[in-house]
Amino acid sequence: KWTSLMYSHFVGSAGDVLEDNPVGKLKVFVYDLPSKYNKRLVTKDPRCLNHMFAAEIFMHRFLLSSAVRTVNPEEADWFYAPVYTTCDLTRAGLPLPFKSPRMMRSAIQFISKRWPFWNRTDGGDHFFVAPHDFAACFHYQEENAIARGILPLLRRATLVQTFGQKNHVCLKEGSITIPPFAPPQKMQAHLIPPDTPRSIFVYFRGLFYDNGNDPEGGYYARGARASLWENFKNNPLFDISTEHPATYYEDMQRSVFCLCPLGWAPWSPRLVEAVVFGCIPVIIADDIVLPFADAIPWDEIGVFVDEEDVPKLDSILTSIPIDDILRKQRLLANPSMKKAMLFPQPAQPRDAFHQILNGLARKLPHPETIYLQPGEKHLNWTAGPVGDLKPW
């Protein structure tokens, strides 16, 4: 029955994203840091503007012209230091996180010496965007990220980060989990007619093995992607491959289910792409904390499959009632769902920038306990790996 059924696109109205207008609910002071911490890095390597970690750059640009910005730090609710920790790229375009802790530490030293606000709270009313694989643990391999832990100087600050996994060393309580960056204009350019049938049942493009970083296999994606390939490479319902076709975005719009398995980290831009293209995200990442989970009804728009249940994925997906599929598609067709996942230029109401501000506003007022008493200190400036203490 599945090969003959095709699902059309829907124009949805139900299931709105939590709609708040953050303007008037908070004021943000943006530190003016030397350009070596931000703009100069983009000038040196403009590829930073297009990779999945680019939210740190666009959040900075957004805040500079946002109505919530204040140039009077005395009236600020939040302080923001624009540090582009993922803009030091290899030739292949991958960020090198190894200098990130030194860079962040250097920026915090700078603001703590130049302004009085950091020292009043040890960073308790400051936020930083940390969009790396494991956020402020600054490593792309989970084992190493856990061993490093969150950069000690950020332990009282609020982190705005793409990484989110329950009960994980790299997820600080109170962090705001955001979507990774996916280029809105590029996706817009690949839209197909809305009445195109969804003739692909399950779609996935990406690695199943990472032989370079995981030569023995099994550690990458905790084995979930390898299991996906071994079980379904020859299943006609599954259109899965390592090949990344020019029609990738169009194919997602022709698919009913888009697989979003963990890789090295639990998240990837596939989640954003699936929502934007109305393809039901099949989330395979145990204990994941999803972007803006207090605003987006993930349980209603997605399908969650435990990593250990990947071998049963075909029976799990084919047993979902048609009515449930149609309802999820209607919710995904809601424009506000898509807006919340994107960082458009210029910003738009209810987009990801505004969802971040809403998250910060919901944390106000700050508890009195964030303000230090005379002589009180919480942070150890010399904690962490010795290499992190080198000058940047």
mmCIF file of C-alpha atoms in Angstrom:
data_model
loop_
_atom_site.group_PDB
_atom_site.id
_atom_site.type_symbol
_atom_site.label_atom_id
_atom_site.label_comp_id
_atom_site.label_asym_id
_atom_site.label_seq_id
_atom_site.Cartn_x
_atom_site.Cartn_y
_atom_site.Cartn_z
ATOM 1 C CA LYS A 1 0.000 0.000 0.000
ATOM 2 C CA TRP A 2 2.882 2.401 0.726
ATOM 3 C CA THR A 3 4.299 2.482 -2.753
ATOM 4 C CA SER A 4 0.962 3.520 -4.215
ATOM 5 C CA LEU A 5 0.067 6.167 -1.617
ATOM 6 C CA MET A 6 1.420 9.637 -2.161
ATOM 7 C CA TYR A 7 1.086 12.518 0.221
ATOM 8 C CA SER A 8 0.507 16.033 -0.953
ATOM 9 C CA HIS A 9 1.617 19.247 0.675
ATOM 10 C CA PHE A 10 -0.703 20.997 3.093
ATOM 11 C CA VAL A 11 -1.332 24.565 4.039
ATOM 12 C CA GLY A 12 -1.628 24.262 7.786
ATOM 13 C CA SER A 13 -2.949 26.502 10.478
ATOM 14 C CA ALA A 14 -3.039 24.365 13.625
ATOM 15 C CA GLY A 15 -0.281 23.987 16.195
ATOM 16 C CA ASP A 16 1.249 27.435 16.298
ATOM 17 C CA VAL A 17 4.690 27.945 17.686
ATOM 18 C CA LEU A 18 4.480 29.768 21.001
ATOM 19 C CA GLU A 19 4.092 33.361 19.875
ATOM 20 C CA ASP A 20 5.822 35.989 21.963
ATOM 21 C CA ASN A 21 7.147 39.382 20.992
ATOM 22 C CA PRO A 22 10.343 39.829 22.996
ATOM 23 C CA VAL A 23 10.582 43.587 22.392
ATOM 24 C CA GLY A 24 9.956 45.443 25.622
ATOM 25 C CA LYS A 25 10.646 42.341 27.727
ATOM 26 C CA LEU A 26 14.450 42.562 27.861
ATOM 27 C CA LYS A 27 17.391 44.811 27.075
ATOM 28 C CA VAL A 28 20.703 43.467 25.799
ATOM 29 C CA PHE A 29 24.085 45.221 25.958
ATOM 30 C CA VAL A 30 26.443 44.092 23.168
ATOM 31 C CA TYR A 31 30.114 44.318 24.097
ATOM 32 C CA ASP A 32 32.279 46.041 21.509
ATOM 33 C CA LEU A 33 35.106 43.521 21.231
ATOM 34 C CA PRO A 34 38.242 43.887 19.087
ATOM 35 C CA SER A 35 37.564 42.531 15.599
ATOM 36 C CA LYS A 36 40.045 39.653 16.072
ATOM 37 C CA TYR A 37 37.297 37.915 18.095
ATOM 38 C CA ASN A 38 34.668 38.192 15.379
ATOM 39 C CA LYS A 39 34.597 40.244 12.176
ATOM 40 C CA ARG A 40 38.227 39.717 11.195
ATOM 41 C CA LEU A 41 37.720 35.938 11.238
ATOM 42 C CA VAL A 42 34.872 36.206 8.710
ATOM 43 C CA THR A 43 36.933 38.496 6.485
ATOM 44 C CA LYS A 44 39.727 35.921 6.547
ATOM 45 C CA ASP A 45 37.396 32.996 5.757
ATOM 46 C CA PRO A 46 33.892 33.937 4.471
ATOM 47 C CA ARG A 47 32.918 30.226 4.430
ATOM 48 C CA CYS A 48 31.973 30.795 8.078
ATOM 49 C CA LEU A 49 28.835 32.558 6.811
ATOM 50 C CA ASN A 50 27.439 29.389 5.273
ATOM 51 C CA HIS A 51 28.328 26.527 7.573
ATOM 52 C CA MET A 52 25.991 25.023 10.175
ATOM 53 C CA PHE A 53 27.628 26.980 13.022
ATOM 54 C CA ALA A 54 26.979 30.421 11.482
ATOM 55 C CA ALA A 55 24.252 31.325 14.010
ATOM 56 C CA GLU A 56 26.957 32.933 16.172
ATOM 57 C CA ILE A 57 27.723 35.438 13.386
ATOM 58 C CA PHE A 58 24.133 36.218 12.433
ATOM 59 C CA MET A 59 23.018 36.551 16.063
ATOM 60 C CA HIS A 60 25.668 39.257 16.514
ATOM 61 C CA ARG A 61 24.547 41.120 13.395
ATOM 62 C CA PHE A 62 20.915 40.817 14.428
ATOM 63 C CA LEU A 63 21.485 42.191 17.924
ATOM 64 C CA LEU A 64 23.424 45.220 16.684
ATOM 65 C CA SER A 65 20.264 46.541 15.023
ATOM 66 C CA SER A 66 17.632 44.916 17.254
ATOM 67 C CA ALA A 67 15.053 46.909 19.203
ATOM 68 C CA VAL A 68 16.132 45.042 22.369
ATOM 69 C CA ARG A 69 19.669 46.403 22.189
ATOM 70 C CA THR A 70 20.654 49.071 24.687
ATOM 71 C CA VAL A 71 23.802 51.169 24.558
ATOM 72 C CA ASN A 72 23.430 51.911 28.277
ATOM 73 C CA PRO A 73 24.865 48.893 30.128
ATOM 74 C CA GLU A 74 23.382 50.084 33.424
ATOM 75 C CA GLU A 75 19.867 49.278 32.170
ATOM 76 C CA ALA A 76 20.777 45.964 30.530
ATOM 77 C CA ASP A 77 19.173 42.671 31.605
ATOM 78 C CA TRP A 78 21.688 40.657 29.594
ATOM 79 C CA PHE A 79 25.249 41.171 28.380
ATOM 80 C CA TYR A 80 26.410 39.552 25.160
ATOM 81 C CA ALA A 81 30.004 39.031 24.022
ATOM 82 C CA PRO A 82 30.239 38.267 20.270
ATOM 83 C CA VAL A 83 32.985 35.648 19.984
ATOM 84 C CA TYR A 84 33.060 33.550 16.798
ATOM 85 C CA THR A 85 34.545 30.363 18.215
ATOM 86 C CA THR A 86 33.763 28.217 15.149
ATOM 87 C CA CYS A 87 35.215 30.458 12.445
ATOM 88 C CA ASP A 88 38.757 29.037 12.451
ATOM 89 C CA LEU A 89 38.364 26.602 9.549
ATOM 90 C CA THR A 90 40.497 23.871 8.025
ATOM 91 C CA ARG A 91 41.043 23.706 4.262
ATOM 92 C CA ALA A 92 38.094 21.328 4.116
ATOM 93 C CA GLY A 93 35.918 23.970 5.800
ATOM 94 C CA LEU A 94 35.597 22.259 9.178
ATOM 95 C CA PRO A 95 36.011 24.336 12.357
ATOM 96 C CA LEU A 96 38.993 23.634 14.555
ATOM 97 C CA PRO A 97 37.635 23.787 18.102
ATOM 98 C CA PHE A 98 41.039 23.406 19.748
ATOM 99 C CA LYS A 99 41.754 27.145 19.942
ATOM 100 C CA SER A 100 38.161 28.020 20.906
ATOM 101 C CA PRO A 101 38.645 27.769 24.702
ATOM 102 C CA ARG A 102 41.683 30.076 24.546
ATOM 103 C CA MET A 103 39.796 32.517 22.368
ATOM 104 C CA MET A 104 36.745 32.558 24.659
ATOM 105 C CA ARG A 105 38.939 32.864 27.751
ATOM 106 C CA SER A 106 40.806 35.783 26.171
ATOM 107 C CA ALA A 107 37.517 37.568 25.357
ATOM 108 C CA ILE A 108 36.240 37.104 28.927
ATOM 109 C CA GLN A 109 39.517 38.472 30.317
ATOM 110 C CA PHE A 110 39.100 41.464 28.018
ATOM 111 C CA ILE A 111 35.526 42.281 29.097
ATOM 112 C CA SER A 112 36.259 41.673 32.790
ATOM 113 C CA LYS A 113 39.115 44.190 32.713
ATOM 114 C CA ARG A 114 37.424 46.759 30.471
ATOM 115 C CA TRP A 115 33.909 46.822 32.026
ATOM 116 C CA PRO A 116 32.644 46.172 35.596
ATOM 117 C CA PHE A 117 29.653 43.998 34.683
ATOM 118 C CA TRP A 118 31.231 40.542 34.372
ATOM 119 C CA ASN A 119 32.803 40.826 37.817
ATOM 120 C CA ARG A 120 29.471 41.683 39.502
ATOM 121 C CA THR A 121 28.073 38.245 38.674
ATOM 122 C CA ASP A 122 31.000 36.131 37.397
ATOM 123 C CA GLY A 123 29.042 36.085 34.143
ATOM 124 C CA GLY A 124 25.663 35.179 35.652
ATOM 125 C CA ASP A 125 23.826 37.779 33.527
ATOM 126 C CA HIS A 126 25.903 37.151 30.381
ATOM 127 C CA PHE A 127 25.099 34.896 27.438
ATOM 128 C CA PHE A 128 27.305 33.420 24.736
ATOM 129 C CA VAL A 129 26.445 31.661 21.477
ATOM 130 C CA ALA A 130 28.278 28.312 21.378
ATOM 131 C CA PRO A 131 27.105 26.485 18.248
ATOM 132 C CA HIS A 132 29.788 23.774 18.088
ATOM 133 C CA ASP A 133 29.067 20.012 18.047
ATOM 134 C CA PHE A 134 29.217 19.727 21.833
ATOM 135 C CA ALA A 135 28.809 23.441 22.534
ATOM 136 C CA ALA A 136 31.210 24.887 25.110
ATOM 137 C CA CYS A 137 32.943 21.529 25.639
ATOM 138 C CA PHE A 138 34.698 22.474 22.372
ATOM 139 C CA HIS A 139 35.426 19.093 20.824
ATOM 140 C CA TYR A 140 33.775 17.150 18.002
ATOM 141 C CA GLN A 141 34.252 13.685 19.544
ATOM 142 C CA GLU A 142 31.942 13.007 22.441
ATOM 143 C CA GLU A 143 34.472 11.156 24.583
ATOM 144 C CA ASN A 144 36.922 14.074 24.387
ATOM 145 C CA ALA A 145 34.143 16.626 24.836
ATOM 146 C CA ILE A 146 32.986 14.913 28.035
ATOM 147 C CA ALA A 147 36.575 14.718 29.317
ATOM 148 C CA ARG A 148 37.032 18.469 28.717
ATOM 149 C CA GLY A 149 33.675 19.553 30.118
ATOM 150 C CA ILE A 150 32.199 23.024 29.669
ATOM 151 C CA LEU A 151 34.822 25.761 29.680
ATOM 152 C CA PRO A 152 35.097 26.611 33.406
ATOM 153 C CA LEU A 153 34.740 30.375 32.863
ATOM 154 C CA LEU A 154 31.298 29.840 31.298
ATOM 155 C CA ARG A 155 29.847 27.923 34.218
ATOM 156 C CA ARG A 156 27.687 30.805 35.432
ATOM 157 C CA ALA A 157 26.811 32.247 32.018
ATOM 158 C CA THR A 158 23.828 31.246 29.877
ATOM 159 C CA LEU A 159 24.773 29.295 26.768
ATOM 160 C CA VAL A 160 22.834 29.577 23.519
ATOM 161 C CA GLN A 161 23.844 26.386 21.748
ATOM 162 C CA THR A 162 22.926 23.857 19.087
ATOM 163 C CA PHE A 163 23.877 20.911 21.290
ATOM 164 C CA GLY A 164 21.277 19.453 23.616
ATOM 165 C CA GLN A 165 21.176 16.049 25.269
ATOM 166 C CA LYS A 166 19.573 15.313 28.625
ATOM 167 C CA ASN A 167 21.871 14.615 31.591
ATOM 168 C CA HIS A 168 24.976 15.358 29.522
ATOM 169 C CA VAL A 169 28.163 16.991 30.800
ATOM 170 C CA CYS A 170 28.091 19.442 27.876
ATOM 171 C CA LEU A 171 24.526 20.666 28.489
ATOM 172 C CA LYS A 172 24.445 23.203 31.271
ATOM 173 C CA GLU A 173 21.139 23.644 33.052
ATOM 174 C CA GLY A 174 19.392 26.729 31.736
ATOM 175 C CA SER A 175 21.023 26.610 28.286
ATOM 176 C CA ILE A 176 18.906 27.647 25.309
ATOM 177 C CA THR A 177 18.972 25.012 22.554
ATOM 178 C CA ILE A 178 18.744 26.485 19.059
ATOM 179 C CA PRO A 179 18.595 25.084 15.512
ATOM 180 C CA PRO A 180 21.809 24.901 13.487
ATOM 181 C CA PHE A 181 22.168 27.404 10.670
ATOM 182 C CA ALA A 182 20.781 26.410 7.272
ATOM 183 C CA PRO A 183 20.919 29.076 4.540
ATOM 184 C CA PRO A 184 17.341 30.403 4.098
ATOM 185 C CA GLN A 185 17.906 31.905 0.638
ATOM 186 C CA LYS A 186 19.414 28.677 -0.666
ATOM 187 C CA MET A 187 16.423 26.674 0.541
ATOM 188 C CA GLN A 188 14.006 29.219 -0.885
ATOM 189 C CA ALA A 189 15.674 28.816 -4.286
ATOM 190 C CA HIS A 190 14.893 25.079 -4.314
ATOM 191 C CA LEU A 191 11.165 25.184 -3.540
ATOM 192 C CA ILE A 192 9.023 23.053 -5.860
ATOM 193 C CA PRO A 193 5.279 23.398 -6.623
ATOM 194 C CA PRO A 194 3.333 22.798 -3.401
ATOM 195 C CA ASP A 195 1.064 20.184 -4.960
ATOM 196 C CA THR A 196 3.976 17.880 -5.912
ATOM 197 C CA PRO A 197 3.194 14.363 -4.616
ATOM 198 C CA ARG A 198 5.398 12.919 -1.876
ATOM 199 C CA SER A 199 6.418 9.750 -3.704
ATOM 200 C CA ILE A 200 9.500 8.883 -1.572
ATOM 201 C CA PHE A 201 8.611 7.116 1.672
ATOM 202 C CA VAL A 202 11.887 7.455 3.650
ATOM 203 C CA TYR A 203 14.780 9.724 2.640
ATOM 204 C CA PHE A 204 18.330 10.147 3.913
ATOM 205 C CA ARG A 205 21.613 11.395 2.504
ATOM 206 C CA GLY A 206 24.787 11.345 4.584
ATOM 207 C CA LEU A 207 27.547 9.215 6.084
ATOM 208 C CA PHE A 208 26.852 5.799 7.528
ATOM 209 C CA TYR A 209 30.456 5.226 8.577
ATOM 210 C CA ASP A 210 33.194 7.746 9.361
ATOM 211 C CA ASN A 211 36.249 5.648 8.606
ATOM 212 C CA GLY A 212 38.637 8.578 8.924
ATOM 213 C CA ASN A 213 37.729 9.419 12.515
ATOM 214 C CA ASP A 214 36.314 6.044 13.542
ATOM 215 C CA PRO A 215 38.415 3.400 11.746
ATOM 216 C CA GLU A 216 37.082 0.456 13.767
ATOM 217 C CA GLY A 217 33.447 1.465 13.229
ATOM 218 C CA GLY A 218 30.640 1.424 15.766
ATOM 219 C CA TYR A 219 31.594 4.574 17.671
ATOM 220 C CA TYR A 220 30.360 7.007 15.028
ATOM 221 C CA ALA A 221 26.649 7.735 15.613
ATOM 222 C CA ARG A 222 26.794 5.109 18.374
ATOM 223 C CA GLY A 223 26.341 2.567 15.574
ATOM 224 C CA ALA A 224 22.869 3.845 14.603
ATOM 225 C CA ARG A 225 23.822 4.939 11.078
ATOM 226 C CA ALA A 226 25.719 1.714 10.381
ATOM 227 C CA SER A 227 22.614 -0.196 11.482
ATOM 228 C CA LEU A 228 20.487 1.954 9.175
ATOM 229 C CA TRP A 229 22.634 1.067 6.181
ATOM 230 C CA GLU A 230 23.018 -2.631 6.937
ATOM 231 C CA ASN A 231 19.296 -3.120 7.513
ATOM 232 C CA PHE A 232 17.753 -0.946 4.799
ATOM 233 C CA LYS A 233 20.210 -0.380 1.937
ATOM 234 C CA ASN A 234 18.187 -2.766 -0.236
ATOM 235 C CA ASN A 235 14.711 -1.866 1.055
ATOM 236 C CA PRO A 236 12.641 -0.201 -1.729
ATOM 237 C CA LEU A 237 10.828 2.023 0.806
ATOM 238 C CA PHE A 238 14.145 3.560 1.882
ATOM 239 C CA ASP A 239 15.895 6.043 -0.404
ATOM 240 C CA ILE A 240 19.194 6.202 1.478
ATOM 241 C CA SER A 241 22.694 6.863 0.174
ATOM 242 C CA THR A 242 25.991 8.626 0.859
ATOM 243 C CA GLU A 243 25.627 10.478 -2.456
ATOM 244 C CA HIS A 244 24.520 14.100 -2.026
ATOM 245 C CA PRO A 245 22.586 14.934 -5.213
ATOM 246 C CA ALA A 246 21.979 18.402 -6.652
ATOM 247 C CA THR A 247 18.275 17.666 -6.106
ATOM 248 C CA TYR A 248 18.712 17.078 -2.342
ATOM 249 C CA TYR A 249 16.299 19.853 -1.275
ATOM 250 C CA GLU A 250 13.767 18.919 -3.951
ATOM 251 C CA ASP A 251 13.927 15.262 -2.887
ATOM 252 C CA MET A 252 13.106 16.197 0.710
ATOM 253 C CA GLN A 253 9.990 17.951 -0.558
ATOM 254 C CA ARG A 254 9.011 14.728 -2.338
ATOM 255 C CA SER A 255 9.471 12.615 0.817
ATOM 256 C CA VAL A 256 7.084 11.601 3.578
ATOM 257 C CA PHE A 257 9.748 10.861 6.226
ATOM 258 C CA CYS A 258 13.232 12.385 6.500
ATOM 259 C CA LEU A 259 15.667 10.570 8.769
ATOM 260 C CA CYS A 260 17.510 12.722 11.311
ATOM 261 C CA PRO A 261 19.944 10.311 12.980
ATOM 262 C CA LEU A 262 22.705 11.447 15.292
ATOM 263 C CA GLY A 263 26.240 11.703 13.873
ATOM 264 C CA TRP A 264 29.156 12.692 16.069
ATOM 265 C CA ALA A 265 26.686 14.972 17.828
ATOM 266 C CA PRO A 266 22.940 14.305 18.248
ATOM 267 C CA TRP A 267 21.867 17.203 16.016
ATOM 268 C CA SER A 268 22.334 18.180 12.374
ATOM 269 C CA PRO A 269 20.890 20.665 9.847
ATOM 270 C CA ARG A 270 18.635 17.856 8.545
ATOM 271 C CA LEU A 271 16.230 18.702 11.335
ATOM 272 C CA VAL A 272 15.858 22.272 10.036
ATOM 273 C CA GLU A 273 15.647 21.138 6.416
ATOM 274 C CA ALA A 274 12.965 18.546 7.193
ATOM 275 C CA VAL A 275 10.740 21.079 8.977
ATOM 276 C CA VAL A 276 11.205 23.731 6.293
ATOM 277 C CA PHE A 277 10.373 21.246 3.533
ATOM 278 C CA GLY A 278 7.409 19.674 5.332
ATOM 279 C CA CYS A 279 9.042 16.253 5.579
ATOM 280 C CA ILE A 280 8.251 14.474 8.864
ATOM 281 C CA PRO A 281 11.519 14.340 10.832
ATOM 282 C CA VAL A 282 12.370 10.879 12.169
ATOM 283 C CA ILE A 283 14.587 11.715 15.119
ATOM 284 C CA ILE A 284 17.063 8.982 16.035
ATOM 285 C CA ALA A 285 19.117 10.412 18.902
ATOM 286 C CA ASP A 286 18.409 9.179 22.420
ATOM 287 C CA ASP A 287 17.692 11.889 25.020
ATOM 288 C CA ILE A 288 18.087 14.726 22.514
ATOM 289 C CA VAL A 289 16.982 18.195 23.649
ATOM 290 C CA LEU A 290 15.406 19.788 20.590
ATOM 291 C CA PRO A 291 15.568 23.448 19.522
ATOM 292 C CA PHE A 292 13.078 25.742 21.274
ATOM 293 C CA ALA A 293 11.353 22.738 22.842
ATOM 294 C CA ASP A 294 9.198 25.066 24.960
ATOM 295 C CA ALA A 295 7.816 26.682 21.787
ATOM 296 C CA ILE A 296 7.754 23.977 19.078
ATOM 297 C CA PRO A 297 5.500 20.889 19.513
ATOM 298 C CA TRP A 298 8.152 18.328 18.504
ATOM 299 C CA ASP A 299 6.142 15.337 19.720
ATOM 300 C CA GLU A 300 3.340 16.323 17.366
ATOM 301 C CA ILE A 301 5.401 17.039 14.236
ATOM 302 C CA GLY A 302 8.120 14.392 14.485
ATOM 303 C CA VAL A 303 8.608 10.675 15.030
ATOM 304 C CA PHE A 304 11.049 9.526 17.711
ATOM 305 C CA VAL A 305 12.850 6.199 17.322
ATOM 306 C CA ASP A 306 15.278 4.831 19.917
ATOM 307 C CA GLU A 307 18.775 4.137 18.590
ATOM 308 C CA GLU A 308 18.462 0.457 19.502
ATOM 309 C CA ASP A 309 15.222 0.209 17.486
ATOM 310 C CA VAL A 310 16.781 1.226 14.158
ATOM 311 C CA PRO A 311 16.550 -2.372 12.807
ATOM 312 C CA LYS A 312 12.746 -2.130 13.244
ATOM 313 C CA LEU A 313 12.458 1.231 11.488
ATOM 314 C CA ASP A 314 10.529 -0.136 8.500
ATOM 315 C CA SER A 315 7.782 -1.689 10.634
ATOM 316 C CA ILE A 316 7.690 1.366 12.946
ATOM 317 C CA LEU A 317 7.118 3.799 10.060
ATOM 318 C CA THR A 318 4.745 1.646 8.002
ATOM 319 C CA SER A 319 2.540 1.100 11.066
ATOM 320 C CA ILE A 320 1.902 4.828 11.643
ATOM 321 C CA PRO A 321 -1.763 5.482 10.776
ATOM 322 C CA ILE A 322 -2.410 7.611 7.700
ATOM 323 C CA ASP A 323 -4.387 10.100 9.794
ATOM 324 C CA ASP A 324 -1.369 10.658 12.047
ATOM 325 C CA ILE A 325 0.848 11.266 9.036
ATOM 326 C CA LEU A 326 -1.617 13.754 7.559
ATOM 327 C CA ARG A 327 -1.923 15.578 10.878
ATOM 328 C CA LYS A 328 1.869 15.894 11.204
ATOM 329 C CA GLN A 329 2.066 17.189 7.636
ATOM 330 C CA ARG A 330 -0.625 19.795 8.353
ATOM 331 C CA LEU A 331 1.305 21.021 11.390
ATOM 332 C CA LEU A 332 4.568 21.132 9.440
ATOM 333 C CA ALA A 333 2.873 23.201 6.737
ATOM 334 C CA ASN A 334 2.318 25.970 9.295
ATOM 335 C CA PRO A 335 4.591 28.896 8.282
ATOM 336 C CA SER A 336 5.355 29.769 11.934
ATOM 337 C CA MET A 337 6.919 26.318 12.420
ATOM 338 C CA LYS A 338 9.357 26.976 9.585
ATOM 339 C CA LYS A 339 10.106 30.551 10.656
ATOM 340 C CA ALA A 340 11.187 29.459 14.127
ATOM 341 C CA MET A 341 13.892 27.236 12.605
ATOM 342 C CA LEU A 342 15.518 29.886 10.405
ATOM 343 C CA PHE A 343 17.922 32.810 10.763
ATOM 344 C CA PRO A 344 16.783 34.976 7.811
ATOM 345 C CA GLN A 345 18.459 38.154 6.549
ATOM 346 C CA PRO A 346 16.900 40.508 7.461
ATOM 347 C CA ALA A 347 15.283 39.072 10.568
ATOM 348 C CA GLN A 348 11.525 38.474 10.660
ATOM 349 C CA PRO A 349 9.025 38.291 13.528
ATOM 350 C CA ARG A 350 8.937 34.876 15.251
ATOM 351 C CA ASP A 351 12.128 33.651 13.543
ATOM 352 C CA ALA A 352 14.944 31.868 15.378
ATOM 353 C CA PHE A 353 16.518 35.176 16.500
ATOM 354 C CA HIS A 354 13.271 36.160 18.212
ATOM 355 C CA GLN A 355 12.841 32.691 19.709
ATOM 356 C CA ILE A 356 16.277 33.096 21.330
ATOM 357 C CA LEU A 357 15.250 36.472 22.753
ATOM 358 C CA ASN A 358 12.017 34.911 24.039
ATOM 359 C CA GLY A 359 14.084 32.243 25.778
ATOM 360 C CA LEU A 360 16.275 34.905 27.406
ATOM 361 C CA ALA A 361 13.213 36.967 28.407
ATOM 362 C CA ARG A 362 11.622 33.952 30.094
ATOM 363 C CA LYS A 363 14.670 33.736 32.387
ATOM 364 C CA LEU A 364 14.004 37.201 33.811
ATOM 365 C CA PRO A 365 14.117 38.582 36.386
ATOM 366 C CA HIS A 366 17.516 37.226 37.395
ATOM 367 C CA PRO A 367 17.588 35.741 40.895
ATOM 368 C CA GLU A 368 19.385 37.885 43.477
ATOM 369 C CA THR A 369 21.828 35.024 43.976
ATOM 370 C CA ILE A 370 23.639 35.798 40.706
ATOM 371 C CA TYR A 371 25.093 38.988 42.225
ATOM 372 C CA LEU A 372 28.307 38.389 44.140
ATOM 373 C CA GLN A 373 28.899 39.636 47.643
ATOM 374 C CA PRO A 374 32.086 41.659 48.252
ATOM 375 C CA GLY A 375 35.056 39.317 48.022
ATOM 376 C CA GLU A 376 32.915 36.419 46.747
ATOM 377 C CA LYS A 377 34.113 34.450 43.687
ATOM 378 C CA HIS A 378 32.723 31.396 41.953
ATOM 379 C CA LEU A 379 34.961 30.861 38.954
ATOM 380 C CA ASN A 380 38.467 29.439 38.949
ATOM 381 C CA TRP A 381 40.349 31.252 36.203
ATOM 382 C CA THR A 382 43.090 28.626 36.061
ATOM 383 C CA ALA A 383 40.816 25.532 35.901
ATOM 384 C CA GLY A 384 40.743 23.284 32.842
ATOM 385 C CA PRO A 385 43.399 21.756 30.580
ATOM 386 C CA VAL A 386 46.797 23.481 30.692
ATOM 387 C CA GLY A 387 46.685 24.085 26.924
ATOM 388 C CA ASP A 388 43.608 26.270 27.366
ATOM 389 C CA LEU A 389 45.542 28.693 29.538
ATOM 390 C CA LYS A 390 47.970 29.690 26.786
ATOM 391 C CA PRO A 391 47.460 33.204 25.419
ATOM 392 C CA TRP A 392 45.295 33.513 22.329
#
